[in-house]
Short mmCIF file of C-alpha atoms in Angstrom, two decimals:
data_model
loop_
_atom_site.label_atom_id
_atom_site.label_comp_id
_atom_site.label_asym_id
_atom_site.label_seq_id
_atom_site.Cartn_x
_atom_site.Cartn_y
_atom_site.Cartn_z
CA UNK B 863 124.07 99.76 116.20
CA UNK B 864 122.84 98.69 119.58
CA UNK B 865 119.61 99.98 120.96
CA UNK B 866 119.73 102.68 123.60
CA UNK B 867 118.08 101.85 126.88
CA UNK B 868 115.21 104.12 127.71
CA UNK B 869 113.06 104.65 130.77
CA UNK B 870 109.51 104.40 129.53
CA UNK B 871 107.40 107.47 130.25
CA UNK B 872 104.06 107.43 131.97
CA UNK B 873 102.24 107.95 128.67
CA UNK B 874 102.98 104.36 127.69
CA UNK B 875 99.63 103.47 129.23
CA UNK B 876 100.56 100.17 130.85
CA UNK B 877 97.89 99.83 133.47
CA UNK B 878 96.90 97.18 135.97
CA UNK B 879 93.33 96.80 137.13
CA UNK B 880 93.60 95.09 140.48
CA UNK B 881 90.59 93.11 141.69
CA UNK B 882 89.18 93.53 145.17
CA UNK B 883 88.98 90.56 147.55
CA UNK B 884 90.00 86.98 146.90
CA UNK B 885 87.34 85.80 144.46
CA UNK B 886 84.90 84.55 147.09
CA UNK B 887 81.38 85.88 146.41
CA UNK B 888 80.73 86.14 150.14
CA UNK B 889 83.67 88.52 150.49
CA UNK B 890 82.72 90.74 147.55
CA UNK B 891 82.37 94.43 148.28
CA UNK B 892 79.48 96.53 146.92
CA UNK B 893 78.46 93.68 144.63
CA UNK B 894 81.68 93.76 142.57
CA UNK B 895 83.30 90.55 141.38
CA UNK B 896 86.29 90.20 143.65
CA UNK B 897 87.76 87.48 141.43
CA UNK B 898 88.37 89.74 138.42
CA UNK B 899 91.87 89.13 137.06
CA UNK B 900 94.38 91.85 136.27
CA UNK B 901 94.16 93.14 132.71
CA UNK B 902 97.00 93.72 130.31
CA UNK B 903 96.46 97.07 128.63
CA UNK B 904 98.24 97.60 125.33
CA UNK B 905 98.47 100.90 123.50
CA UNK B 906 97.63 100.65 119.81
CA UNK B 907 98.98 103.76 118.09
CA UNK B 908 97.36 104.01 114.67
CA UNK B 909 97.66 106.84 112.17
CA UNK B 910 94.47 106.46 110.10
CA UNK B 911 91.75 108.78 111.46
CA UNK B 912 89.33 107.33 108.90
CA UNK B 913 89.74 103.89 110.49
CA UNK B 914 89.03 104.81 114.12
CA UNK B 915 85.46 103.49 114.09
CA UNK B 916 86.49 100.32 112.25
CA UNK B 917 89.16 99.58 114.82
CA UNK B 918 86.83 100.48 117.68
CA UNK B 919 84.41 97.81 116.45
CA UNK B 920 87.13 95.19 116.11
CA UNK B 921 88.69 96.09 119.45
CA UNK B 922 85.34 95.66 121.17
CA UNK B 923 84.99 92.23 119.57
CA UNK B 924 88.54 91.25 120.54
CA UNK B 925 88.11 92.39 124.14
CA UNK B 926 84.86 90.42 124.48
CA UNK B 927 86.73 87.30 123.36
CA UNK B 928 89.80 88.14 125.47
CA UNK B 929 88.56 89.81 128.65
CA UNK B 930 92.03 89.70 130.17
CA UNK B 931 93.32 92.15 127.52
CA UNK B 932 92.40 95.80 126.97
CA UNK B 933 93.38 97.63 123.77
CA UNK B 934 93.65 101.41 123.92
CA UNK B 935 93.48 102.91 120.43
CA UNK B 936 95.46 106.16 120.17
CA UNK B 937 95.06 108.31 117.05
CA UNK B 938 96.48 111.84 116.82
CA UNK B 939 96.97 114.39 114.02
CA UNK B 940 100.17 113.95 111.99
CA UNK B 941 100.56 110.53 113.53
CA UNK B 942 103.73 109.39 111.77
CA UNK B 943 105.65 112.48 112.87
CA UNK B 944 104.40 112.01 116.43
CA UNK B 945 105.44 108.35 116.32
CA UNK B 946 108.94 109.32 115.19
CA UNK B 947 109.18 111.74 118.10
CA UNK B 948 108.04 109.08 120.53
CA UNK B 949 110.74 106.73 119.30
CA UNK B 950 113.36 109.43 119.80
CA UNK B 951 112.27 109.91 123.41
CA UNK B 952 111.89 106.21 124.21
CA UNK B 953 108.12 106.53 124.63
CA UNK B 954 107.32 103.70 122.21
CA UNK B 955 103.76 102.32 121.98
CA UNK B 956 103.19 98.60 122.37
CA UNK B 957 101.66 98.26 118.91
CA UNK B 958 101.69 100.69 116.01
CA UNK B 959 101.21 101.05 112.27
CA UNK B 960 104.40 100.82 110.24
CA UNK B 961 105.30 100.64 106.56
CA UNK B 962 107.88 98.27 105.04
CA UNK B 963 110.80 99.42 102.87
CA UNK B 964 110.60 102.92 104.40
CA UNK B 965 113.83 104.15 105.96
CA UNK B 966 112.10 104.67 109.34
CA UNK B 967 111.25 100.97 109.43
CA UNK B 968 114.76 99.91 108.42
CA UNK B 969 116.30 102.19 111.06
CA UNK B 970 114.05 100.81 113.79
CA UNK B 971 114.86 97.24 112.83
CA UNK B 972 118.59 97.89 112.88
CA UNK B 973 118.33 99.56 116.27
CA UNK B 974 116.49 96.54 117.73
CA UNK B 975 113.34 98.52 118.44
CA UNK B 976 110.92 96.05 116.86
CA UNK B 977 109.72 92.58 117.83
CA UNK B 978 110.63 89.79 115.40
CA UNK B 979 107.42 88.32 113.92
CA UNK B 980 109.01 86.02 111.36
CA UNK B 981 108.03 82.73 112.97
CA UNK B 982 104.49 83.68 114.00
CA UNK B 983 101.94 81.33 112.42
CA UNK B 984 99.70 84.16 111.16
CA UNK B 985 102.47 85.33 108.82
CA UNK B 986 101.68 82.33 106.61
CA UNK B 987 98.19 83.76 105.97
CA UNK B 988 99.53 86.94 104.36
CA UNK B 989 100.27 87.27 100.64
CA UNK B 990 104.03 86.55 100.52
CA UNK B 991 104.71 89.14 97.79
CA UNK B 992 103.40 91.79 100.16
CA UNK B 993 104.64 90.37 103.44
CA UNK B 994 108.16 89.87 102.10
CA UNK B 995 108.47 93.64 101.83
CA UNK B 996 109.02 93.51 105.59
CA UNK B 997 112.13 91.38 105.19
CA UNK B 998 115.16 93.06 106.70
CA UNK B 999 118.27 91.04 107.46
CA UNK B 1000 116.19 87.98 106.46
CA UNK B 1001 113.71 88.59 109.27
CA UNK B 1002 110.28 90.27 109.46
CA UNK B 1003 109.36 92.88 112.04
CA UNK B 1004 105.90 93.78 110.78
CA UNK B 1005 102.75 92.15 109.47
CA UNK B 1006 100.72 93.52 106.55
CA UNK B 1007 96.95 93.68 107.00
CA UNK B 1008 95.69 95.90 104.19
CA UNK B 1009 96.69 97.79 101.06
CA UNK B 1010 95.68 101.24 99.97
CA UNK B 1011 95.17 102.34 96.39
CA UNK B 1012 95.16 105.85 95.00
CA UNK B 1013 93.01 106.81 92.03
CA UNK B 1014 90.35 109.25 90.88
CA UNK B 1015 86.90 109.18 92.42
CA UNK B 1016 84.24 110.54 90.07
CA UNK B 1017 80.63 111.68 90.19
CA UNK B 1018 78.63 109.35 87.94
CA UNK B 1019 75.74 111.75 87.46
CA UNK B 1020 77.98 114.58 86.23
CA UNK B 1021 79.78 112.25 83.80
CA UNK B 1022 76.48 110.88 82.50
CA UNK B 1023 74.89 114.32 82.17
CA UNK B 1024 77.66 115.45 79.84
CA UNK B 1025 78.11 112.14 78.05
CA UNK B 1026 81.65 111.67 79.36
CA UNK B 1027 83.36 108.30 79.31
CA UNK B 1028 86.04 107.29 81.80
CA UNK B 1029 89.38 108.43 80.34
CA UNK B 1030 92.08 105.81 79.74
CA UNK B 1031 94.90 108.09 78.52
CA UNK B 1032 96.41 111.41 79.54
CA UNK B 1033 95.06 113.17 76.45
CA UNK B 1034 91.58 111.82 77.13
CA UNK B 1035 91.85 112.93 80.74
CA UNK B 1036 92.88 116.51 79.90
CA UNK B 1037 90.05 116.64 77.32
CA UNK B 1038 87.60 115.62 80.05
CA UNK B 1039 88.93 118.41 82.29
CA UNK B 1040 88.38 120.94 79.51
CA UNK B 1041 84.93 119.62 78.63
CA UNK B 1042 83.76 119.74 82.24
CA UNK B 1043 85.00 123.28 82.72
CA UNK B 1044 83.34 124.45 79.51
CA UNK B 1045 80.09 122.89 80.77
CA UNK B 1046 80.24 125.01 83.92
CA UNK B 1047 81.28 122.15 86.22
CA UNK B 1048 84.14 122.12 88.73
CA UNK B 1049 86.34 119.42 87.17
CA UNK B 1050 88.44 118.62 90.28
CA UNK B 1051 88.04 119.08 94.03
CA UNK B 1052 91.29 119.47 95.99
CA UNK B 1053 92.02 120.15 99.66
CA UNK B 1054 95.50 121.65 99.35
CA UNK B 1055 95.38 123.57 102.62
CA UNK B 1056 96.56 120.32 104.20
CA UNK B 1057 100.16 119.46 103.34
CA UNK B 1058 99.52 115.74 103.10
CA UNK B 1059 96.79 116.19 100.48
CA UNK B 1060 99.26 117.75 98.05
CA UNK B 1061 101.27 114.54 97.92
CA UNK B 1062 98.18 112.34 97.57
CA UNK B 1063 97.80 114.09 94.22
CA UNK B 1064 101.27 114.76 92.87
CA UNK B 1065 103.03 111.56 93.95
CA UNK B 1066 101.02 109.85 91.21
CA UNK B 1067 103.28 111.50 88.64
CA UNK B 1068 106.44 110.61 90.56
CA UNK B 1069 105.39 106.96 90.96
CA UNK B 1070 104.67 106.71 87.24
CA UNK B 1071 108.13 107.94 86.29
CA UNK B 1072 110.48 106.29 88.77
CA UNK B 1073 110.87 102.73 90.07
CA UNK B 1074 112.67 101.21 93.06
CA UNK B 1075 115.97 100.87 91.15
CA UNK B 1076 115.89 104.56 90.33
CA UNK B 1077 115.47 105.50 93.98
CA UNK B 1078 118.40 103.32 94.99
CA UNK B 1079 120.58 105.19 92.50
CA UNK B 1080 119.02 108.48 93.56
CA UNK B 1081 119.77 107.92 97.25
CA UNK B 1082 123.38 107.17 96.28
CA UNK B 1083 123.65 110.51 94.49
CA UNK B 1084 123.67 109.00 91.00
CA UNK B 1085 120.49 110.77 89.84
CA UNK B 1086 119.41 114.40 89.95
CA UNK B 1087 116.08 116.20 90.05
CA UNK B 1088 117.32 119.34 88.32
CA UNK B 1089 117.85 118.81 84.63
CA UNK B 1090 115.92 115.55 84.44
CA UNK B 1091 113.21 115.77 81.73
CA UNK B 1092 111.04 113.24 83.58
CA UNK B 1093 110.91 115.45 86.67
CA UNK B 1094 110.24 118.47 84.47
CA UNK B 1095 107.36 116.72 82.71
CA UNK B 1096 105.88 115.59 86.03
CA UNK B 1097 105.95 119.15 87.41
CA UNK B 1098 104.30 120.57 84.28
CA UNK B 1099 101.53 117.98 84.43
CA UNK B 1100 100.88 118.81 88.08
CA UNK B 1101 100.21 122.43 87.13
CA UNK B 1102 98.09 121.43 84.16
CA UNK B 1103 95.66 119.58 86.44
CA UNK B 1104 95.83 122.22 89.16
CA UNK B 1105 94.30 124.77 86.77
CA UNK B 1106 91.03 122.83 86.87
CA UNK B 1107 90.64 122.66 90.66
CA UNK B 1108 88.08 124.80 92.49
CA UNK B 1109 89.13 128.43 92.91
CA UNK B 1110 89.84 128.17 96.65
CA UNK B 1111 91.65 124.82 96.60
CA UNK B 1112 94.60 126.27 98.56
CA UNK B 1113 92.19 127.35 101.30
CA UNK B 1114 90.23 124.09 101.34
CA UNK B 1115 91.23 121.54 103.96
CA UNK B 1116 90.83 117.77 103.85
CA UNK B 1117 87.48 117.67 105.66
CA UNK B 1118 86.05 120.44 103.52
CA UNK B 1119 87.25 118.74 100.33
CA UNK B 1120 85.61 115.50 101.41
CA UNK B 1121 82.35 117.29 102.15
CA UNK B 1122 82.34 119.21 98.89
CA UNK B 1123 82.92 116.10 96.83
CA UNK B 1124 80.39 114.01 98.76
CA UNK B 1125 77.86 116.81 98.20
CA UNK B 1126 78.38 116.63 94.44
CA UNK B 1127 80.15 119.99 94.10
CA UNK B 1128 82.87 118.62 91.81
CA UNK B 1129 83.27 115.95 89.16
CA UNK B 1130 86.51 114.28 90.32
CA UNK B 1131 88.63 113.84 93.43
CA UNK B 1132 92.22 112.55 93.64
CA UNK B 1133 92.10 110.39 96.74
CA UNK B 1134 93.10 107.08 98.27
CA UNK B 1135 90.68 104.32 99.15
CA UNK B 1136 91.13 105.09 102.84
CA UNK B 1137 88.64 107.96 102.42
CA UNK B 1138 85.70 105.72 101.50
CA UNK B 1139 84.31 105.22 105.05
CA UNK B 1140 84.40 108.99 105.58
CA UNK B 1141 82.60 109.79 102.31
CA UNK B 1142 79.97 107.14 103.00
CA UNK B 1143 79.31 108.78 106.32
CA UNK B 1144 78.66 112.06 104.48
CA UNK B 1145 76.41 110.63 101.75
CA UNK B 1146 74.11 107.66 102.31
CA UNK B 1147 73.93 107.08 98.55
CA UNK B 1148 77.66 107.26 97.97
CA UNK B 1149 78.02 103.79 96.44
CA UNK B 1150 75.32 104.51 93.87
CA UNK B 1151 76.48 108.02 92.99
CA UNK B 1152 80.27 107.65 92.79
CA UNK B 1153 82.89 105.41 91.21
CA UNK B 1154 86.67 105.02 90.88
CA UNK B 1155 89.04 104.85 87.94
CA UNK B 1156 92.85 104.65 87.69
CA UNK B 1157 94.67 107.91 87.07
CA UNK B 1158 95.81 107.86 83.41
CA UNK B 1159 99.16 109.65 83.58
CA UNK B 1160 100.35 108.53 80.11
CA UNK B 1161 98.88 107.89 76.67
CA UNK B 1162 99.48 104.15 76.93
CA UNK B 1163 96.80 102.49 79.10
CA UNK B 1164 99.10 99.55 79.76
CA UNK B 1165 101.78 101.87 81.12
CA UNK B 1166 99.48 103.67 83.54
CA UNK B 1167 99.90 102.55 87.14
CA UNK B 1168 97.98 102.84 90.39
CA UNK B 1169 99.86 103.77 93.55
CA UNK B 1170 99.39 101.06 96.14
CA UNK B 1171 101.26 100.19 99.30
CA UNK B 1172 100.80 98.69 102.72
CA UNK B 1173 98.13 100.78 104.41
CA UNK B 1174 97.85 99.01 107.74
CA UNK B 1175 101.00 97.18 108.69
CA UNK B 1176 101.54 96.29 112.32
CA UNK B 1177 104.71 96.27 114.39
CA UNK B 1178 105.29 95.68 118.09
CA UNK B 1179 107.83 97.32 120.34
CA UNK B 1180 110.64 94.99 121.36
CA UNK B 1181 110.33 96.50 124.83
CA UNK B 1182 106.58 96.05 125.17
CA UNK B 1183 105.53 94.74 128.58
CA UNK B 1184 102.85 92.72 126.79
CA UNK B 1185 104.33 91.22 123.62
CA UNK B 1186 102.19 88.07 123.70
CA UNK B 1187 98.99 90.04 124.18
CA UNK B 1188 99.99 92.39 121.35
CA UNK B 1189 100.71 89.42 119.08
CA UNK B 1190 97.35 87.96 119.97
CA UNK B 1191 95.62 91.16 118.81
CA UNK B 1192 97.60 91.17 115.54
CA UNK B 1193 96.61 87.55 114.97
CA UNK B 1194 92.98 88.48 115.60
CA UNK B 1195 93.13 91.28 113.02
CA UNK B 1196 94.63 88.92 110.44
CA UNK B 1197 91.84 86.42 111.16
CA UNK B 1198 89.25 89.19 110.75
CA UNK B 1199 90.82 90.54 107.56
CA UNK B 1200 87.63 90.09 105.51
CA UNK B 1201 85.62 92.06 108.05
CA UNK B 1202 88.30 94.75 108.17
CA UNK B 1203 88.39 95.03 104.37
CA UNK B 1204 84.62 95.34 104.17
CA UNK B 1205 84.49 98.07 106.81
CA UNK B 1206 87.64 99.94 105.84
CA UNK B 1207 87.13 100.02 102.08
CA UNK B 1208 90.59 98.64 101.40
CA UNK B 1209 92.32 95.88 99.53
CA UNK B 1210 93.60 93.11 101.76
CA UNK B 1211 97.10 91.75 102.19
CA UNK B 1212 95.66 88.53 103.62
CA UNK B 1213 95.18 85.48 101.42
CA UNK B 1214 91.60 84.55 100.53
CA UNK B 1215 90.01 87.91 101.28
CA UNK B 1216 87.70 89.09 98.48
CA UNK B 1217 87.15 92.70 97.48
CA UNK B 1218 83.46 93.22 98.16
CA UNK B 1219 83.50 97.02 98.09
CA UNK B 1220 81.46 98.19 95.09
CA UNK B 1221 83.38 101.42 94.54
CA UNK B 1222 86.79 99.71 94.71
CA UNK B 1223 85.89 97.55 91.72
CA UNK B 1224 87.06 100.37 89.46
CA UNK B 1225 90.65 99.96 90.68
CA UNK B 1226 90.57 96.17 90.95
CA UNK B 1227 91.89 95.41 87.41
CA UNK B 1228 95.11 97.30 88.10
CA UNK B 1229 95.50 95.55 91.45
CA UNK B 1230 94.87 92.10 89.97
CA UNK B 1231 97.20 92.70 87.01
CA UNK B 1232 99.95 94.06 89.25
CA UNK B 1233 99.74 97.34 87.33
CA UNK B 1234 100.78 99.15 90.48
CA UNK B 1235 103.70 101.08 91.97
CA UNK B 1236 104.63 101.54 95.60
CA UNK B 1237 104.49 104.99 97.14
CA UNK B 1238 107.75 106.74 96.07
CA UNK B 1239 108.30 108.27 99.51
CA UNK B 1240 108.76 104.78 100.95
CA UNK B 1241 112.11 104.63 99.16
CA UNK B 1242 113.43 108.03 100.17
CA UNK B 1243 116.36 108.56 102.47
CA UNK B 1244 115.04 110.61 105.35
CA UNK B 1245 111.78 108.70 105.74
CA UNK B 1246 108.97 110.61 107.43
CA UNK B 1247 111.00 113.82 107.61
CA UNK B 1248 111.74 113.78 103.87
CA UNK B 1249 108.08 113.14 103.11
CA UNK B 1250 107.05 116.11 105.25
CA UNK B 1251 109.54 118.34 103.43
CA UNK B 1252 108.30 117.14 100.04
CA UNK B 1253 104.75 118.04 101.01
CA UNK B 1254 105.82 121.50 102.12
CA UNK B 1255 107.66 122.15 98.86
CA UNK B 1256 104.66 120.82 96.92
CA UNK B 1257 102.30 123.21 98.68
CA UNK B 1258 104.68 126.10 97.96
CA UNK B 1259 104.80 125.00 94.33
CA UNK B 1260 101.03 125.00 94.08
CA UNK B 1261 101.14 128.61 95.28
CA UNK B 1262 104.01 130.03 93.22
CA UNK B 1263 103.57 127.68 90.20
CA UNK B 1264 107.26 127.90 89.28
CA UNK B 1265 108.47 124.43 88.16
CA UNK B 1266 112.13 125.45 88.08
CA UNK B 1267 112.02 126.66 91.68
CA UNK B 1268 110.09 123.56 92.77
CA UNK B 1269 112.62 121.16 91.29
CA UNK B 1270 115.53 123.16 92.69
CA UNK B 1271 113.96 123.05 96.15
CA UNK B 1272 113.50 119.29 95.87
CA UNK B 1273 117.10 118.83 94.76
CA UNK B 1274 118.40 120.64 97.84
CA UNK B 1275 115.96 118.80 100.09
CA UNK B 1276 116.86 115.31 98.86
CA UNK B 1277 120.59 116.05 99.02
CA UNK B 1278 120.24 117.03 102.68
CA UNK B 1279 119.09 113.50 103.53
CA UNK B 1280 121.77 111.61 101.65
CA UNK B 1281 124.53 110.03 103.72
#
């Protein structure tokens, strides 16, 4: 399918700063440097609110080294949905976060929306097992910078006070939930008022059960949600954990959940590593008081997996007015991958970067042993839209607590996105 031709809207933020005069100091006006060159301004649309300050720091460094380029970071709520809308209207940012494998990425590649990065030298610095996820039609249209990981953050003091060891199996985990509740503690903090937080929790069970081959069959209509004992078990386990969340978890939003956990109001928190900069900003002693462990969804520690996928992957619009400048910024971020990892609290996709984050050490064994699974939603037909629908059905499920209705809703939803 050939790409439609769009007229770029004014919100593309492609600005020119025109210098006054001809560069001669004697002809300068009001003391300004009349020889200042025009700047190329690129819009960087990124969807991680937790990373705004990290990127601000790196952008400032990049601009000081490249005064001819200005990078405008743009972060908005529900960024991926907004990005999809901007693609549909032809208002495509110069540079934006994108995830490989996902149907949105594949669609954009096949519609010629993305710049081919395959032959850029910085690609060679990225772990090939991760970077190759961007292969589509034997070419790459994105570059992986970092990886997320999703586990259980825990309050060390609460665990120590009650003599609780980190659980390695599902039975041990449910026993810990019961023990904490009997001791008068809040076992789990959840922020289920936000749709996206529901899937941060319950996609762990889906990732454990189903691999990439399953989703290929599923998208072809060869698998069903309704009547599948694995789906039924996953739904029952979701409710089992939900019983131990704070009483108002459906009225608690993401920011409130972060604050409650950072304040020590609960023993555990299902959350991805992207939250670490935020929690550190709420508690100066966070690294000493909290730790991480993998979510034990089964009774076989070797079968338990950690969800991990590309967290910051970067793509460039094929129609960008400043492709070379955008590539230069991507190359800079790859070169500064160690700094980014340290500030962002994330695992790196770049070769040679060491995990120096103290809290992340708890998830490192799974990452090093490849005991991980990609986010299931990256395989779904329907992409961002299907993920949004899944979150909505999950939130409804957490309210009505009817597994049969939940699985029936998912069945209808997934079928609506199949070709």
